[in-house]
Coordinates of C-alpha atoms in Angstrom, one line a residue:
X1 CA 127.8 93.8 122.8
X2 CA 125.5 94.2 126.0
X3 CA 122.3 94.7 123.8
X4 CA 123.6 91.5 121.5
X5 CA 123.8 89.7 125.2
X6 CA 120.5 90.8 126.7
X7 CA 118.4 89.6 123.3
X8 CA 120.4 86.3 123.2
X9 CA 119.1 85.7 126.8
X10 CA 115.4 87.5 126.5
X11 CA 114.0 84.8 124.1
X12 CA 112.3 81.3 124.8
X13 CA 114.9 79.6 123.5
X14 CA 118.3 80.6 125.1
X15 CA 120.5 78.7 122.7
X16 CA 119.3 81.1 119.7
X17 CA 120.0 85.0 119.9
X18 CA 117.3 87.3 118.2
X19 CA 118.0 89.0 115.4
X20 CA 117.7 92.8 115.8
X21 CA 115.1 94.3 113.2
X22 CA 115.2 98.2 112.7
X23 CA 111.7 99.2 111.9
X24 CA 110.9 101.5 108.8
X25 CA 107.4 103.7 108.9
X26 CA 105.7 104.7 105.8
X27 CA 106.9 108.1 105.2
X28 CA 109.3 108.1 107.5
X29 CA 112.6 109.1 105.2
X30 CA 116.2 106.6 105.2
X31 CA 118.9 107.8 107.3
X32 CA 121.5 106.5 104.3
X33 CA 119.1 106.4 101.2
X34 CA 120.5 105.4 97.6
X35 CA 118.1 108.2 96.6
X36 CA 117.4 111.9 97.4
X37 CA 113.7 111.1 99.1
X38 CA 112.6 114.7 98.5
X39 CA 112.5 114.0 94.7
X40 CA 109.3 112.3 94.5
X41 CA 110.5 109.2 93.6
X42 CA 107.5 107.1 96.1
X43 CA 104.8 107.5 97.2
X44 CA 104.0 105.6 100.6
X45 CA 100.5 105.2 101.7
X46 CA 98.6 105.3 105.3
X47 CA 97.0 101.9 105.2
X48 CA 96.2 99.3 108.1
X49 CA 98.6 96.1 107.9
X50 CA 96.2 93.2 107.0
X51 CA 96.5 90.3 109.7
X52 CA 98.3 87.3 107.8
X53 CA 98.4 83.8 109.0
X54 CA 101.9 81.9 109.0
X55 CA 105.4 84.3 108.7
X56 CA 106.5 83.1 106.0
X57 CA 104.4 83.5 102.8
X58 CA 104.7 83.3 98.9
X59 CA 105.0 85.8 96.4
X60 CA 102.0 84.8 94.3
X61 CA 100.1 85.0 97.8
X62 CA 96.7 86.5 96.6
X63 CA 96.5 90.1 97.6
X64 CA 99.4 90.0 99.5
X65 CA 100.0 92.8 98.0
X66 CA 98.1 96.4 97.2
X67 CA 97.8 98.9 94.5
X68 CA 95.5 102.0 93.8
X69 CA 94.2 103.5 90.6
X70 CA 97.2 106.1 90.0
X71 CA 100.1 105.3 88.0
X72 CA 102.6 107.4 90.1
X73 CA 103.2 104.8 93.4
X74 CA 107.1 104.1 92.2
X75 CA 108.7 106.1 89.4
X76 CA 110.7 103.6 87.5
X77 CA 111.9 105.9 84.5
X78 CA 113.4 108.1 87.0
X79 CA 115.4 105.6 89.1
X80 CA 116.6 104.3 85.9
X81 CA 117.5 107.7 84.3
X82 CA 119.5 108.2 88.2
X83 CA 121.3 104.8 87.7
X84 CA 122.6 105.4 84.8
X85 CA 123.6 108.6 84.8
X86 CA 127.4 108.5 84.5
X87 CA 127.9 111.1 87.4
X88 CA 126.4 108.1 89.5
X89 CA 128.1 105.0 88.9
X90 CA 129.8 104.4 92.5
X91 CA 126.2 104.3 93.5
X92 CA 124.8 102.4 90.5
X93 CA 127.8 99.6 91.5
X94 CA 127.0 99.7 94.8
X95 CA 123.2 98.8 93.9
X96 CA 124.0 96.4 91.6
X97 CA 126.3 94.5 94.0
X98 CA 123.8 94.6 96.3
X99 CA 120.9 92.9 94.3
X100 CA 123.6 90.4 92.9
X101 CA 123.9 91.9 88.8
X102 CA 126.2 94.2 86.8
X103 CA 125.6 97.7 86.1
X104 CA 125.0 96.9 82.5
X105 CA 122.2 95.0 83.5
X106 CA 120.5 97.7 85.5
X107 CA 118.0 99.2 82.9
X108 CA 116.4 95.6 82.0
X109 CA 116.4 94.5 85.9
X110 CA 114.4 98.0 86.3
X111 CA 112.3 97.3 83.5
X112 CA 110.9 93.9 84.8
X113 CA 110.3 95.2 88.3
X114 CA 106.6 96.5 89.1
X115 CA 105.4 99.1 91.8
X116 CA 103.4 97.7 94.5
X117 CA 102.4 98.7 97.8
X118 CA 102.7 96.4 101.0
X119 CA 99.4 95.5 102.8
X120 CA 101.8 93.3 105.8
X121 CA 104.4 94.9 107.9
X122 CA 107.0 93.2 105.7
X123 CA 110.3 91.6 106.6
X124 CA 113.6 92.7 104.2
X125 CA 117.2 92.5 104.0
X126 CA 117.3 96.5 103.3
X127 CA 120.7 98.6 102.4
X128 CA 122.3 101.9 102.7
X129 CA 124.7 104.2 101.0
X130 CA 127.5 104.7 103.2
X131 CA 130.9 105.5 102.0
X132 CA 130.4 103.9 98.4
X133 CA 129.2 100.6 99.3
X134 CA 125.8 99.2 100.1
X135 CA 125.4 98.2 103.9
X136 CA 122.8 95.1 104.6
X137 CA 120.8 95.7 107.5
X138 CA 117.6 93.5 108.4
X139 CA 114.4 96.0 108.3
X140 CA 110.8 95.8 108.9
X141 CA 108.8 97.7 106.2
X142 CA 105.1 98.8 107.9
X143 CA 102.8 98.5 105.0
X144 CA 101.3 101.0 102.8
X145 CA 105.5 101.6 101.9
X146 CA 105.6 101.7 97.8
X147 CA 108.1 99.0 96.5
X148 CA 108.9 97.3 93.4
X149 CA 108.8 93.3 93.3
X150 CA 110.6 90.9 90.9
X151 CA 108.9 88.4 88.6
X152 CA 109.2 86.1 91.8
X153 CA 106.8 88.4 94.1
X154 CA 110.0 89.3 95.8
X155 CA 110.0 92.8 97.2
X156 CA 113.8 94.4 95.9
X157 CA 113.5 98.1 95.4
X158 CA 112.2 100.4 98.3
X159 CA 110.5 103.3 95.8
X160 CA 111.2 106.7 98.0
X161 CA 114.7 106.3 98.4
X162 CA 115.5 103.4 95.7
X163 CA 117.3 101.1 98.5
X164 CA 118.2 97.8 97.3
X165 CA 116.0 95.0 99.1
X166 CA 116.5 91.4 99.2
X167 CA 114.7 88.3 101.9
X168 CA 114.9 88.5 104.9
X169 CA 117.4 85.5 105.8
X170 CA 116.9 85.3 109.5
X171 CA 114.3 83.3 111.6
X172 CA 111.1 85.2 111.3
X173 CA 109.5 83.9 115.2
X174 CA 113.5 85.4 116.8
X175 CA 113.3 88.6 115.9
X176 CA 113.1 91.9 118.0
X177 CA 112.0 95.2 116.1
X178 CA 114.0 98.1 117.3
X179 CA 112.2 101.4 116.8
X180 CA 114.0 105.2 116.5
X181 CA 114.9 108.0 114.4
X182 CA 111.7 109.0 113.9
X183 CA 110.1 104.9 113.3
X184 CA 107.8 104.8 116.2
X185 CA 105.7 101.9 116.7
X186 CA 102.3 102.1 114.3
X187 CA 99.5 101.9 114.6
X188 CA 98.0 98.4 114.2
X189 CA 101.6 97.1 114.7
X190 CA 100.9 93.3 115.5
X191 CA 104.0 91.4 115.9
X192 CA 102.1 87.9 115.5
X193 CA 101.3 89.2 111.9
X194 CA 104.6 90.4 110.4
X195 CA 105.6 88.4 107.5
X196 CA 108.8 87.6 105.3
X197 CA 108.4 86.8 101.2
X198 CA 109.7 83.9 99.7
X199 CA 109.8 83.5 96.0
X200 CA 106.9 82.0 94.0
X201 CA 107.7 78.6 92.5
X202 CA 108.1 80.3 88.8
X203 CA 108.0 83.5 87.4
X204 CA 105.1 85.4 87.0
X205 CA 103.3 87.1 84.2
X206 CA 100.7 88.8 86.2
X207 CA 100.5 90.5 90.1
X208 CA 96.8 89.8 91.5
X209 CA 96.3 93.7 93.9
X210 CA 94.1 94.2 96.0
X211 CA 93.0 98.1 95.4
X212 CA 94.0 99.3 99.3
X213 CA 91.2 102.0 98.6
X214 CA 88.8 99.6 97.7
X215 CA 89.3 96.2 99.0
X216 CA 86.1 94.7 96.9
X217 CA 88.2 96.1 93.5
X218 CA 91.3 93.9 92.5
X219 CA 93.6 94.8 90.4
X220 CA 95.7 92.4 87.9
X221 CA 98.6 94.5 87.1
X222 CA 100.8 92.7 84.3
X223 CA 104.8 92.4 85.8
X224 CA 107.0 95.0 84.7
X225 CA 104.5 97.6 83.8
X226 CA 103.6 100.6 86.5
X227 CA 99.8 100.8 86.1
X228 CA 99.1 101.8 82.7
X229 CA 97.9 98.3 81.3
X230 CA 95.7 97.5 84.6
X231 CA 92.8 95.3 84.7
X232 CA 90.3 94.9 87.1
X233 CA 88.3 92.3 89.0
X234 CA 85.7 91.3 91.2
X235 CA 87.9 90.6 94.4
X236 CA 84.7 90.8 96.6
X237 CA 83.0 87.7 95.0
X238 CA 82.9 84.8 97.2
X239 CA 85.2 82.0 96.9
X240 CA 84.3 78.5 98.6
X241 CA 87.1 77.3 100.6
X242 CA 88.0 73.3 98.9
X243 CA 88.4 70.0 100.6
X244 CA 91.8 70.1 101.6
X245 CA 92.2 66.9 103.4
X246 CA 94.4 64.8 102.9
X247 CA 96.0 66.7 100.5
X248 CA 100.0 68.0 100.8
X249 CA 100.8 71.1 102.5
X250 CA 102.0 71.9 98.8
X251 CA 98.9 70.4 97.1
X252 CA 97.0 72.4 99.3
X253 CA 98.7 75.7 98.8
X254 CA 98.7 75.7 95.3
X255 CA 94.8 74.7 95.0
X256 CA 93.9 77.9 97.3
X257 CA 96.4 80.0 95.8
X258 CA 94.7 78.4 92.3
X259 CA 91.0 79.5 93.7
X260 CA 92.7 83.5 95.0
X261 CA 92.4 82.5 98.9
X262 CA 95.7 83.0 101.0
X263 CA 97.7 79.8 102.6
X264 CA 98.0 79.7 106.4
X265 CA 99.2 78.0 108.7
X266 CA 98.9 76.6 112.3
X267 CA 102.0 77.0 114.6
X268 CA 105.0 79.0 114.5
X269 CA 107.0 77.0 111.6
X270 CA 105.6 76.8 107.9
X271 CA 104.8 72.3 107.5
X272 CA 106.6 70.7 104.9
X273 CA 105.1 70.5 101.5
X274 CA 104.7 66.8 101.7
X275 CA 102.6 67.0 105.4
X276 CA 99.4 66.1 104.7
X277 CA 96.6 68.2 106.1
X278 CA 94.1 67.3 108.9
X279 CA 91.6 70.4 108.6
X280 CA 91.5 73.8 107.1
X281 CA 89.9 76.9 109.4
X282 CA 87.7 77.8 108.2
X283 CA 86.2 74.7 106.9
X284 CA 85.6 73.4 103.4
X285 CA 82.7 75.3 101.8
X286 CA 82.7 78.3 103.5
X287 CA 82.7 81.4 101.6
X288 CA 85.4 84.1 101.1
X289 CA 86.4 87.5 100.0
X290 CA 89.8 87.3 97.7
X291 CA 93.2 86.9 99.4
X292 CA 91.6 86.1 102.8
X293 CA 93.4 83.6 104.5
X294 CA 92.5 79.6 105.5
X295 CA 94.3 77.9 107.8
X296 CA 96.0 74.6 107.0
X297 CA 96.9 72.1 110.1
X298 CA 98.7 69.3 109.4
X299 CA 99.7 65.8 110.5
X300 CA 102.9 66.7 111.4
X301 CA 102.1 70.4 112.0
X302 CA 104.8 71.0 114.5
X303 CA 107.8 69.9 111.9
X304 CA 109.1 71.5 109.2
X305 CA 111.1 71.0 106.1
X306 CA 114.1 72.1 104.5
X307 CA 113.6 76.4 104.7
X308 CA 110.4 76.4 106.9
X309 CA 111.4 78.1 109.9
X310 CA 113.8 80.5 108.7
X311 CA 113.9 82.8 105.8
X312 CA 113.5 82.4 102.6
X313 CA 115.7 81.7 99.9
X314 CA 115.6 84.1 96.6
X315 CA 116.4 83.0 93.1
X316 CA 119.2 85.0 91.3
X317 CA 117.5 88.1 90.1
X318 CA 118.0 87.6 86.3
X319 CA 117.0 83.7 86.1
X320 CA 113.7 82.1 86.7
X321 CA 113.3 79.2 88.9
X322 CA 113.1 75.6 87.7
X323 CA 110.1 74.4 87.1
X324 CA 109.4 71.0 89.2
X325 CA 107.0 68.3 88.5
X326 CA 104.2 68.2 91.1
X327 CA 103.8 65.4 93.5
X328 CA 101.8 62.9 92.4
X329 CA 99.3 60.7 94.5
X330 CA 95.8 58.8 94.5
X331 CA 93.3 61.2 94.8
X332 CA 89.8 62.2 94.2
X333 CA 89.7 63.6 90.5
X334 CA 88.5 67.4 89.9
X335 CA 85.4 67.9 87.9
X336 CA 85.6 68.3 84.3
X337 CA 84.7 72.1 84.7
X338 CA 88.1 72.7 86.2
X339 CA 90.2 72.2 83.0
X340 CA 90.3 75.4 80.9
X341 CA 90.6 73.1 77.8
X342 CA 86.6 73.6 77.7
X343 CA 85.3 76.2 75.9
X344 CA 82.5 76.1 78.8
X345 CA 84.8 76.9 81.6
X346 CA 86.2 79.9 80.0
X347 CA 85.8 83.0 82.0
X348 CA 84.8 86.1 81.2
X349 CA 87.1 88.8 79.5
X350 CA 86.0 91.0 82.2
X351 CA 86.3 88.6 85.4
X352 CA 90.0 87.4 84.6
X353 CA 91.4 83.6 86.3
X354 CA 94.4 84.7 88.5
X355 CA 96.1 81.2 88.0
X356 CA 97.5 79.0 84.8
X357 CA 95.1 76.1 84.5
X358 CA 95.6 72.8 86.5
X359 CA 99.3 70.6 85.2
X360 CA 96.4 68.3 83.5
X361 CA 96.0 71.6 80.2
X362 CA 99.2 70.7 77.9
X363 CA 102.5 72.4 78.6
X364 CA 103.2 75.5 76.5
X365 CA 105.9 75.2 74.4
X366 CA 107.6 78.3 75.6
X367 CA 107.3 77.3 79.1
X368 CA 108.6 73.6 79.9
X369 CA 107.3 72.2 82.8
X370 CA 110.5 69.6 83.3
X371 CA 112.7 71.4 86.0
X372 CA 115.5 70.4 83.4
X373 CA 114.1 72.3 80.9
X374 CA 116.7 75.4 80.1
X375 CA 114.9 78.9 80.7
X376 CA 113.9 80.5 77.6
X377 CA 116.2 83.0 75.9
X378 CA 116.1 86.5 76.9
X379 CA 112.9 88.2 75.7
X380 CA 110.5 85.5 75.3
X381 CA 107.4 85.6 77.1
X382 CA 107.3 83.5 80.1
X383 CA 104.1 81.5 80.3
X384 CA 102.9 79.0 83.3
X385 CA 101.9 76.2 80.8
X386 CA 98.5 77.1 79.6
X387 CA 97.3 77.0 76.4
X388 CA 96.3 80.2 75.0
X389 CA 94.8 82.4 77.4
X390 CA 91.5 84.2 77.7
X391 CA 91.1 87.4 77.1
X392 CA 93.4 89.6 79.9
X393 CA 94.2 86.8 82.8
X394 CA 95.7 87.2 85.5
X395 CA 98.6 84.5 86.1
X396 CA 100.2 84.4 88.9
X397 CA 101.3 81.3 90.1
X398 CA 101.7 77.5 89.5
X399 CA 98.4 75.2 89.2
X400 CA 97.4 72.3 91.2
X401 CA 98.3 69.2 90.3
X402 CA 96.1 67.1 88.3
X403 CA 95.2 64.9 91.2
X404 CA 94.6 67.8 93.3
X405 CA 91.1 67.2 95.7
X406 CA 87.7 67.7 95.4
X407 CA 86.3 71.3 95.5
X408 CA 83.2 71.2 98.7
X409 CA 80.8 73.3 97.5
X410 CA 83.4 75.5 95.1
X411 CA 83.1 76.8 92.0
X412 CA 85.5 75.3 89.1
X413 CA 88.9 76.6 89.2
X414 CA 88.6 78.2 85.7
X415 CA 85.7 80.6 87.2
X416 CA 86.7 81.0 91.2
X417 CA 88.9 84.2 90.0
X418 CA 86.8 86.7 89.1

């Protein structure tokens, strides 16, 4: 109770206690893990945090997160094989509770996860195994910790000791990181830079990495596989950064998400998708490497909408979200490169797109693009709407909207990821 009191008081805002964080450093094994560590079932990485911009980011974020050329970051077959080994089922029920599914549903949850490594000191609602049950506890993952992510980009398995993870629920600017047991403050530990996921707007087919030995190499890794069917591309090209004003904070998001550049954001809370942006830093035609980060102010940058300055809210684990129409408004018109229906804007097999084309390309019929639209049945493939892709692309995410705004000095969408 006295350390509850003292960070209820030690904040800015007196009327809002902190919420006590217990920090978790790569290597570093659980004190109640799911898993026996020692059994090789991760395999953490030393890697600097990369410095993000706003706390609270998406999981199609370009190269939010990181991967390497070996196959062996999280072994999935394993963990499954542990689950459901009958000797294990208080455990295996205890996991399941925790991630919100059934035991019977373990081995096709497993089998759409995919091993990633973190490249931000990451935010989680972590769990131990105490007394049969799984025990919620906020946590603060350093990155270069192997996890696996759902089809939402949200992280939910920490690989060396198979703890359940969900989103961090809290408010991610009231938080105080408690270090101990052997979780001493990192290296490059930058408080202003921790971030919490939130789930992308629709499942993905496709994670975008950046290769944390090689930061020019990306990596499109299709979901629920551990390495074996990568693809790489040229994340050290230059991307130009688009107009963005005027646009929605949502517009805007999805356009640089679209062209493999990061969304940030000025002040401490995340603006509404519908505040329309003033200026981007840096400014419209300026050149960048995949996944760095621009800056979006806004008109009403200090407000925030319905889930902005607290944690995110995750999808149940088995269903995809509903797809919603984007907003529509007068706008400047993209070029006519930017729709992948011409065979001219096609990129190369070996340069793959990381986005579905823009909402203008014709909805595929196994993806409906109405949010009433039921998800398809178990087992189909989940597309974003494109047409039929090119050879090996890398979706990730939702595309613009048709009326999205002019690119300054950009390349077409169809080509910018490569």
């Amino acid at each position: 109770m006295p350390l509850v009191l003292v960070l209820a008081v030690g904040g800015c805002d007196r009327g809002t206690p902190l919420t006590l964080v217990r920090a978790g450093a790569a290597g570093v094994p659980a004190l109640s893990p799911f898993f026996d560590e020692h059994r090789d079932l991760g395999h953490d990485q030393a890697i600097r945090a990369s410095v993000g911009r706003g706390s609270l980011q998406q999981g199609d974020t370009p190269g939010l997160y990181g991967g390497t050329r070996e196959t062996s970051v999280c072994d999935v077959k394993r963990l499954k094989a542990f689950l459901t080994d009958p000797a294990n089922h208080r455990k295996a029920q205890a996991w399941a509770a925790a991630l919100g599914i059934t035991t019977d549903r373990i081995p096709g949850y497993l089998d759409r996860l995919t091993p990633v490594l973190l490249r931000h000191d990451t935010l989680v609602r972590n769990h131990d195994y105490k007394k049969g049950k799984a025990v919620p506890f906020d946590s603060l993952l350093q990155a270069g910790i192997a996890v696996l992510v759902d089809e939402h980009g949200l992280p939910a398995v920490k690989c060396s000791c198979g703890n359940p993870l969900r989103p961090f629920a809290g408010d991610t600017n009231r938080i105080a990181v408690k270090f101990e047991n052997g979780n001493r403050e990192w290296r490059g530990y930058e408080r202003s830079s921790v971030v919490a996921v939130r789930p992308a707007p629709r499942r993905l087919e496709r994670l975008a990495l950046v290769d944390v030995a090689d930061p020019a190499r990306g990596i499109a890794r299709p979901v629920g596989t551990t390495g074996g069917h990568d693809k790489p591309f040229d994340a050290g090209r230059p991307r130009a950064v688009p107009d963005l004003t005027g646009a929605t904070f949502a517009e805007a998001s999805r356009l640089l998400t679209w062209q493999g550049l990061a969304v940030g954001y000025a002040g401490k809370n995340r603006p509404a998708d519908d505040a329309k942006v003033t200026v981007s830093d840096p400014p419209a035609g300026t050149r960048l490497r995949f996944g760095q980060y621009v800056t979006l102010s806004t008109a009403d940058g200090t407000s925030s909408g319905p889930g902005t300055s607290g944690g995110p809210t995750a999808p149940p684990p088995t269903s995809p979200s509903p797809r919603s129409s984007p907003p529509s408004r007068t706008s400047k018109t993209p070029p006519p490169s930017a729709s992948p229906s011409s065979p001219s804007s096609a990129p190369p097999s070996s340069a793959p797109p990381l986005s579905a084309p823009p909402s203008s390309a014709p909805p595929s019929s196994s993806a409906p693009a109405t949010s009433s639209a039921p998800p398809p049945p178990p087992g189909t493939p989940v597309t974003t709407g494109a047409p039929p892709p090119t050879p090996d692309p890398v979706s990730t995410t939702a595309p613009p909207p048709s009326s999205a705004p002019v690119t300054t000095g950009a390349p077409p969408p169809s080509s910018a990821i490569t």
